[in-house]
XYZ file of C-alpha atoms in Angstrom:
380
model
C 41.332 53.350 -7.791
C 41.197 49.816 -9.110
C 44.861 49.950 -10.134
C 45.871 51.145 -6.641
C 43.880 48.346 -5.015
C 45.471 45.860 -7.412
C 48.959 47.134 -6.507
C 48.296 46.849 -2.764
C 46.902 43.346 -3.074
C 49.784 42.223 -5.303
C 52.327 43.658 -2.869
C 50.733 41.814 0.029
C 50.651 38.540 -1.867
C 54.315 38.946 -2.812
C 55.283 39.341 0.839
C 53.282 36.288 1.854
C 54.743 34.153 -0.929
C 58.318 35.256 -0.253
C 58.193 34.525 3.435
C 56.266 31.318 3.128
C 58.990 30.156 0.740
C 61.688 31.314 3.227
C 60.291 30.515 6.682
C 63.724 30.717 8.335
C 64.022 34.481 8.094
C 64.518 36.535 11.248
C 60.889 37.284 11.984
C 59.898 33.605 11.780
C 57.270 31.762 9.696
C 53.600 32.649 9.685
C 50.463 30.951 8.375
C 47.424 32.386 6.658
C 44.255 30.408 7.429
C 42.128 29.275 4.518
C 39.070 31.118 5.816
C 41.140 34.312 5.876
C 42.140 33.954 2.235
C 38.495 33.310 1.294
C 37.306 36.330 3.310
C 39.842 38.693 1.740
C 39.084 37.303 -1.716
C 35.352 37.887 -1.267
C 35.987 41.426 -0.002
C 38.185 42.284 -2.972
C 35.672 40.774 -5.402
C 32.889 42.800 -3.770
C 34.951 45.974 -4.093
C 35.524 45.485 -7.811
C 31.852 44.592 -8.355
C 30.624 47.739 -6.593
C 33.229 49.892 -8.329
C 32.198 48.524 -11.714
C 28.529 49.068 -10.871
C 29.157 52.696 -9.919
C 31.106 53.304 -13.078
C 28.487 51.728 -15.333
C 25.337 53.156 -13.766
C 26.515 56.658 -12.991
C 29.428 57.415 -15.342
C 28.390 55.440 -18.422
C 24.596 55.273 -18.271
C 23.603 58.527 -16.568
C 26.603 60.248 -18.169
C 25.346 59.299 -21.634
C 21.824 60.495 -20.816
C 23.297 63.810 -19.630
C 25.169 64.168 -22.919
C 22.046 63.967 -25.064
C 19.420 65.504 -22.783
C 17.927 68.804 -23.900
C 15.501 70.002 -21.200
C 12.123 70.741 -22.757
C 10.505 74.163 -22.694
C 6.763 74.587 -22.082
C 4.785 77.650 -23.180
C 2.074 78.819 -20.780
C -0.404 81.501 -21.861
C -2.360 83.217 -19.108
C -5.342 85.373 -19.994
C -6.908 87.817 -17.528
C -9.321 90.733 -17.555
C -7.939 94.148 -16.721
C -9.578 97.365 -15.682
C -10.652 99.440 -18.656
C -12.366 102.839 -19.087
C -16.144 102.887 -18.930
C -17.488 102.188 -22.411
C -19.520 104.783 -24.294
C -23.030 104.060 -25.392
C -21.980 102.742 -28.792
C -19.242 100.545 -27.253
C -21.358 98.953 -24.524
C -21.861 95.751 -26.473
C -18.159 95.174 -27.170
C -16.174 92.342 -25.467
C -14.313 93.089 -22.209
C -10.681 94.143 -22.385
C -8.334 91.112 -21.967
C -4.601 90.847 -21.419
C -2.448 87.810 -22.311
C 0.798 86.881 -20.604
C 3.147 84.318 -22.161
C 5.478 82.368 -19.870
C 8.227 80.007 -21.025
C 8.958 77.368 -18.398
C 12.050 75.215 -18.851
C 11.795 71.858 -17.115
C 14.531 70.770 -14.712
C 16.947 68.268 -16.319
C 16.361 64.663 -15.325
C 20.101 64.082 -14.977
C 20.639 67.084 -12.704
C 20.574 64.768 -9.676
C 21.463 61.102 -9.367
C 18.350 60.442 -7.295
C 16.103 61.907 -9.985
C 17.908 60.017 -12.756
C 17.708 56.675 -10.933
C 14.008 57.202 -10.173
C 13.434 58.014 -13.848
C 15.267 54.866 -14.947
C 13.227 52.741 -12.537
C 10.027 54.215 -13.944
C 11.128 53.059 -17.386
C 12.388 49.588 -16.510
C 12.297 48.704 -12.837
C 15.204 48.175 -10.456
C 17.523 46.545 -12.990
C 17.120 49.467 -15.402
C 20.293 50.888 -13.845
C 22.083 48.099 -15.710
C 20.192 48.494 -18.981
C 22.394 47.709 -21.949
C 25.137 46.164 -19.798
C 25.095 42.938 -21.810
C 25.463 44.911 -25.029
C 28.427 46.883 -23.729
C 30.027 43.671 -22.462
C 29.604 42.083 -25.898
C 31.091 45.190 -27.536
C 34.176 45.207 -25.302
C 34.610 41.464 -25.780
C 34.603 41.902 -29.556
C 36.861 44.952 -29.258
C 39.494 43.193 -27.131
C 39.353 40.061 -29.279
C 39.931 42.114 -32.421
C 42.790 44.069 -30.837
C 44.444 40.923 -29.465
C 44.233 39.281 -32.865
C 45.634 42.243 -34.798
C 48.430 42.882 -32.279
C 50.087 39.672 -33.477
C 50.806 41.159 -36.891
C 52.423 44.448 -35.882
C 55.548 45.398 -33.916
C 54.899 45.579 -30.170
C 55.222 49.335 -29.787
C 52.794 51.854 -28.348
C 52.401 53.606 -31.690
C 51.301 50.451 -33.521
C 49.047 49.427 -30.647
C 47.413 52.857 -30.844
C 46.765 52.377 -34.559
C 45.157 48.995 -33.887
C 42.893 50.331 -31.141
C 41.740 53.198 -33.369
C 41.029 50.753 -36.211
C 39.087 48.395 -33.923
C 36.979 51.234 -32.512
C 36.164 52.488 -35.993
C 35.263 49.035 -37.342
C 32.885 48.411 -34.422
C 31.292 51.872 -34.507
C 27.821 50.533 -35.331
C 27.840 48.314 -32.245
C 28.835 51.230 -30.026
C 25.902 53.190 -31.468
C 23.640 50.225 -30.695
C 24.455 50.504 -26.993
C 23.756 54.244 -27.064
C 20.379 53.705 -28.755
C 19.400 51.040 -26.230
C 20.225 53.089 -23.119
C 18.583 56.324 -24.293
C 15.357 54.811 -25.636
C 12.349 52.952 -24.314
C 12.610 49.187 -23.893
C 12.060 47.242 -27.101
C 11.069 43.670 -27.846
C 13.830 43.519 -30.445
C 17.059 41.760 -29.566
C 20.150 43.942 -29.505
C 21.548 42.574 -32.785
C 18.266 43.574 -34.448
C 18.839 47.137 -33.308
C 22.296 47.470 -34.860
C 22.167 50.394 -37.333
C 22.074 49.366 -40.985
C 25.335 49.117 -42.902
C 24.887 52.535 -44.609
C 25.080 54.101 -41.135
C 28.745 53.084 -40.995
C 29.812 56.032 -43.155
C 27.972 58.402 -40.810
C 29.508 56.925 -37.659
C 33.018 56.020 -38.796
C 34.335 59.586 -38.966
C 33.241 60.724 -35.479
C 34.329 57.409 -33.959
C 37.714 57.655 -35.644
C 38.299 61.214 -34.397
C 37.285 60.299 -30.837
C 39.593 57.252 -30.825
C 42.481 59.268 -32.276
C 42.002 61.966 -29.629
C 42.225 59.374 -26.849
C 45.366 57.761 -28.266
C 47.132 61.066 -28.938
C 46.480 62.155 -25.354
C 47.611 58.790 -24.012
C 50.834 58.738 -26.034
C 51.550 62.333 -25.094
C 51.161 61.595 -21.382
C 53.340 58.482 -21.638
C 55.997 60.542 -23.389
C 55.875 63.186 -20.648
C 55.984 60.506 -17.966
C 59.094 58.909 -19.446
C 60.767 62.233 -20.212
C 60.459 63.249 -16.564
C 61.855 59.881 -15.500
C 58.870 59.002 -13.311
C 58.580 55.341 -14.294
C 60.997 53.952 -11.646
C 59.185 55.798 -8.842
C 55.785 54.583 -10.050
C 57.037 50.993 -10.075
C 58.720 51.304 -6.674
C 57.657 54.358 -4.595
C 60.216 53.439 -1.933
C 62.917 54.865 -4.230
C 61.707 58.332 -3.240
C 63.267 57.734 0.158
C 66.706 57.612 -1.450
C 66.386 61.164 -2.818
C 67.280 64.398 -1.102
C 64.645 67.048 -0.465
C 65.294 68.998 -3.667
C 65.166 65.880 -5.866
C 62.001 64.680 -4.149
C 60.301 68.027 -4.727
C 61.305 67.864 -8.398
C 59.771 64.401 -8.791
C 56.526 65.503 -7.166
C 56.442 68.642 -9.334
C 56.863 66.565 -12.491
C 54.125 64.207 -11.332
C 51.851 67.203 -10.703
C 52.545 68.530 -14.213
C 51.643 65.182 -15.764
C 48.461 64.926 -13.694
C 47.409 68.487 -14.525
C 48.045 67.878 -18.221
C 45.942 64.715 -18.066
C 43.038 66.588 -16.474
C 43.208 69.445 -18.982
C 43.411 66.997 -21.905
C 40.367 65.148 -20.583
C 38.355 68.362 -20.171
C 39.278 70.054 -23.450
C 39.950 67.121 -25.805
C 38.605 63.736 -24.759
C 35.277 64.738 -23.213
C 34.237 67.114 -26.055
C 34.956 64.499 -28.743
C 33.196 61.827 -26.684
C 30.135 64.019 -26.159
C 30.035 64.890 -29.856
C 30.232 61.189 -30.773
C 27.359 60.273 -28.429
C 25.189 63.063 -29.786
C 25.947 61.995 -33.354
C 24.926 58.456 -32.424
C 21.739 59.765 -30.795
C 20.856 61.695 -33.966
C 20.642 58.339 -35.764
C 18.064 56.908 -33.339
C 15.219 55.461 -35.466
C 12.063 57.531 -35.585
C 9.971 54.724 -34.086
C 12.208 54.566 -30.994
C 11.165 57.004 -28.275
C 13.856 58.544 -26.078
C 13.496 58.296 -22.289
C 14.916 61.807 -21.864
C 13.931 64.881 -23.867
C 16.309 65.811 -26.625
C 16.018 67.771 -29.831
C 16.326 65.321 -32.714
C 17.021 68.213 -35.090
C 19.772 69.676 -32.836
C 18.593 73.255 -33.278
C 17.707 72.585 -36.901
C 21.142 71.183 -37.814
C 19.783 67.744 -38.750
C 17.939 67.501 -42.051
C 16.095 64.184 -42.692
C 17.309 62.034 -45.558
C 13.898 62.140 -47.221
C 14.376 65.907 -47.526
C 17.829 65.549 -49.041
C 19.836 65.861 -45.833
C 22.352 63.514 -44.248
C 20.044 62.501 -41.425
C 22.743 63.177 -38.806
C 24.448 66.029 -37.069
C 28.142 66.794 -37.590
C 30.628 66.622 -34.718
C 31.118 70.381 -34.567
C 27.383 71.074 -34.477
C 26.865 68.243 -31.981
C 29.287 69.836 -29.527
C 28.098 73.411 -30.108
C 24.473 72.406 -29.541
C 25.464 70.996 -26.139
C 24.959 74.169 -24.113
C 26.928 75.328 -21.084
C 24.282 74.109 -18.657
C 24.598 70.639 -20.142
C 28.401 70.736 -19.955
C 28.353 71.816 -16.312
C 25.820 69.099 -15.566
C 28.044 66.464 -17.195
C 31.158 67.567 -15.304
C 29.173 67.390 -12.076
C 28.264 63.801 -12.950
C 31.933 62.899 -13.396
C 32.919 64.742 -10.192
C 30.281 62.874 -8.195
C 31.405 59.548 -9.647
C 35.030 60.308 -8.701
C 33.919 61.154 -5.160
C 31.905 57.942 -4.904
C 34.818 55.853 -6.148
C 37.184 57.552 -3.714
C 34.844 56.970 -0.777
C 34.388 53.327 -1.776
C 38.150 52.835 -2.015
C 38.785 54.318 1.421
C 35.976 52.253 2.958
C 37.297 48.983 1.585
C 40.862 49.899 2.495
C 39.752 50.223 6.128
C 37.734 46.989 5.913
C 40.670 45.076 4.403
C 43.063 46.432 7.025
C 40.717 45.235 9.754
C 40.339 41.820 8.146
C 44.097 41.385 7.799
C 44.575 42.323 11.462
C 41.966 39.769 12.544
C 43.354 37.061 10.248
C 47.060 37.457 11.045
C 46.834 38.788 14.567
C 50.300 39.415 16.029
C 51.862 38.015 12.864
C 50.863 41.215 11.046
C 53.652 43.135 12.778
C 56.199 40.680 11.364
C 54.670 41.013 7.884
C 54.920 44.828 8.046
C 58.555 44.625 9.162
C 59.332 42.182 6.338
C 57.630 44.362 3.750
C 59.534 47.417 4.979
C 62.851 45.604 4.780
C 62.021 44.302 1.337
C 61.182 47.810 0.157
C 64.556 49.037 1.356
């Protein structure tokens, strides 16, 4: 959504710049008032802020909680008297006949609904708890992009080498990624975030899962880019107006190829990227210190797969066990989270598209018709 908004804004700015630089064209010059530029700028900034907030709170934060939540089960024992035969003389002093009924009640997941999850977060940190850990994630991405930008200078500028660098950067910073996970899934702590970074020995436990997750993302990305280029879709993505130059059969072929790429991307996300990401988050959660209490119920032993170090175990769960222990109810719940986030982002995009269109009409007035004509001619 953000990339589409960026494309629309860039296209509009190009038209304005071209025709302000050439005011003698057929439709005549036009002027954009300063207040109009400020209004549109504020609207676009607000859109990106709300979009980022939705992504962080619902996709990142609640999504992570959904990945590690294991709804607790409560045992209830009910005891009641039942009718029994009349006792004989020698049994008259015996206790009455009792019957016990055992019920297992599984609590409803906190992350099953956004409203419940937000209320739970507020109970554990107030209104701004929906942004808990945001500063840590920002610091992580800053370090990640700085490291990638620095290392890119020493390798050929190809997608393959850039993929290697991004995988290396993710693996090197794996402890800091785990720090964010620990902060968002646990109760608030007086410790600063750098004091909660897992100890250096934890690197060997986190490096492998982080590496596999990063490799999965890059393999999928490179595969989709290869498909995109093989189908020759790049020119139409850069300039959609080129579709108008094709006949019906060629246009159908382009749309079919685009559909194949999109379907492949969705399937890769569902069966490759999301499982490795979930496994990584659950591995990180298994390393949560014992003195840190989780804000959602989850089984620290992962169905007995985690053996504490003091008992000779590794103290963490493997990626395969981490994914297998994430039951079908949890997987469905997570996919619902992502589907809701996509719907929210789509609704936000459409709302701001309508708002921007109205603002542009008010700002330019009758000049808008000339701008549309100019943009159409430029596209041709």
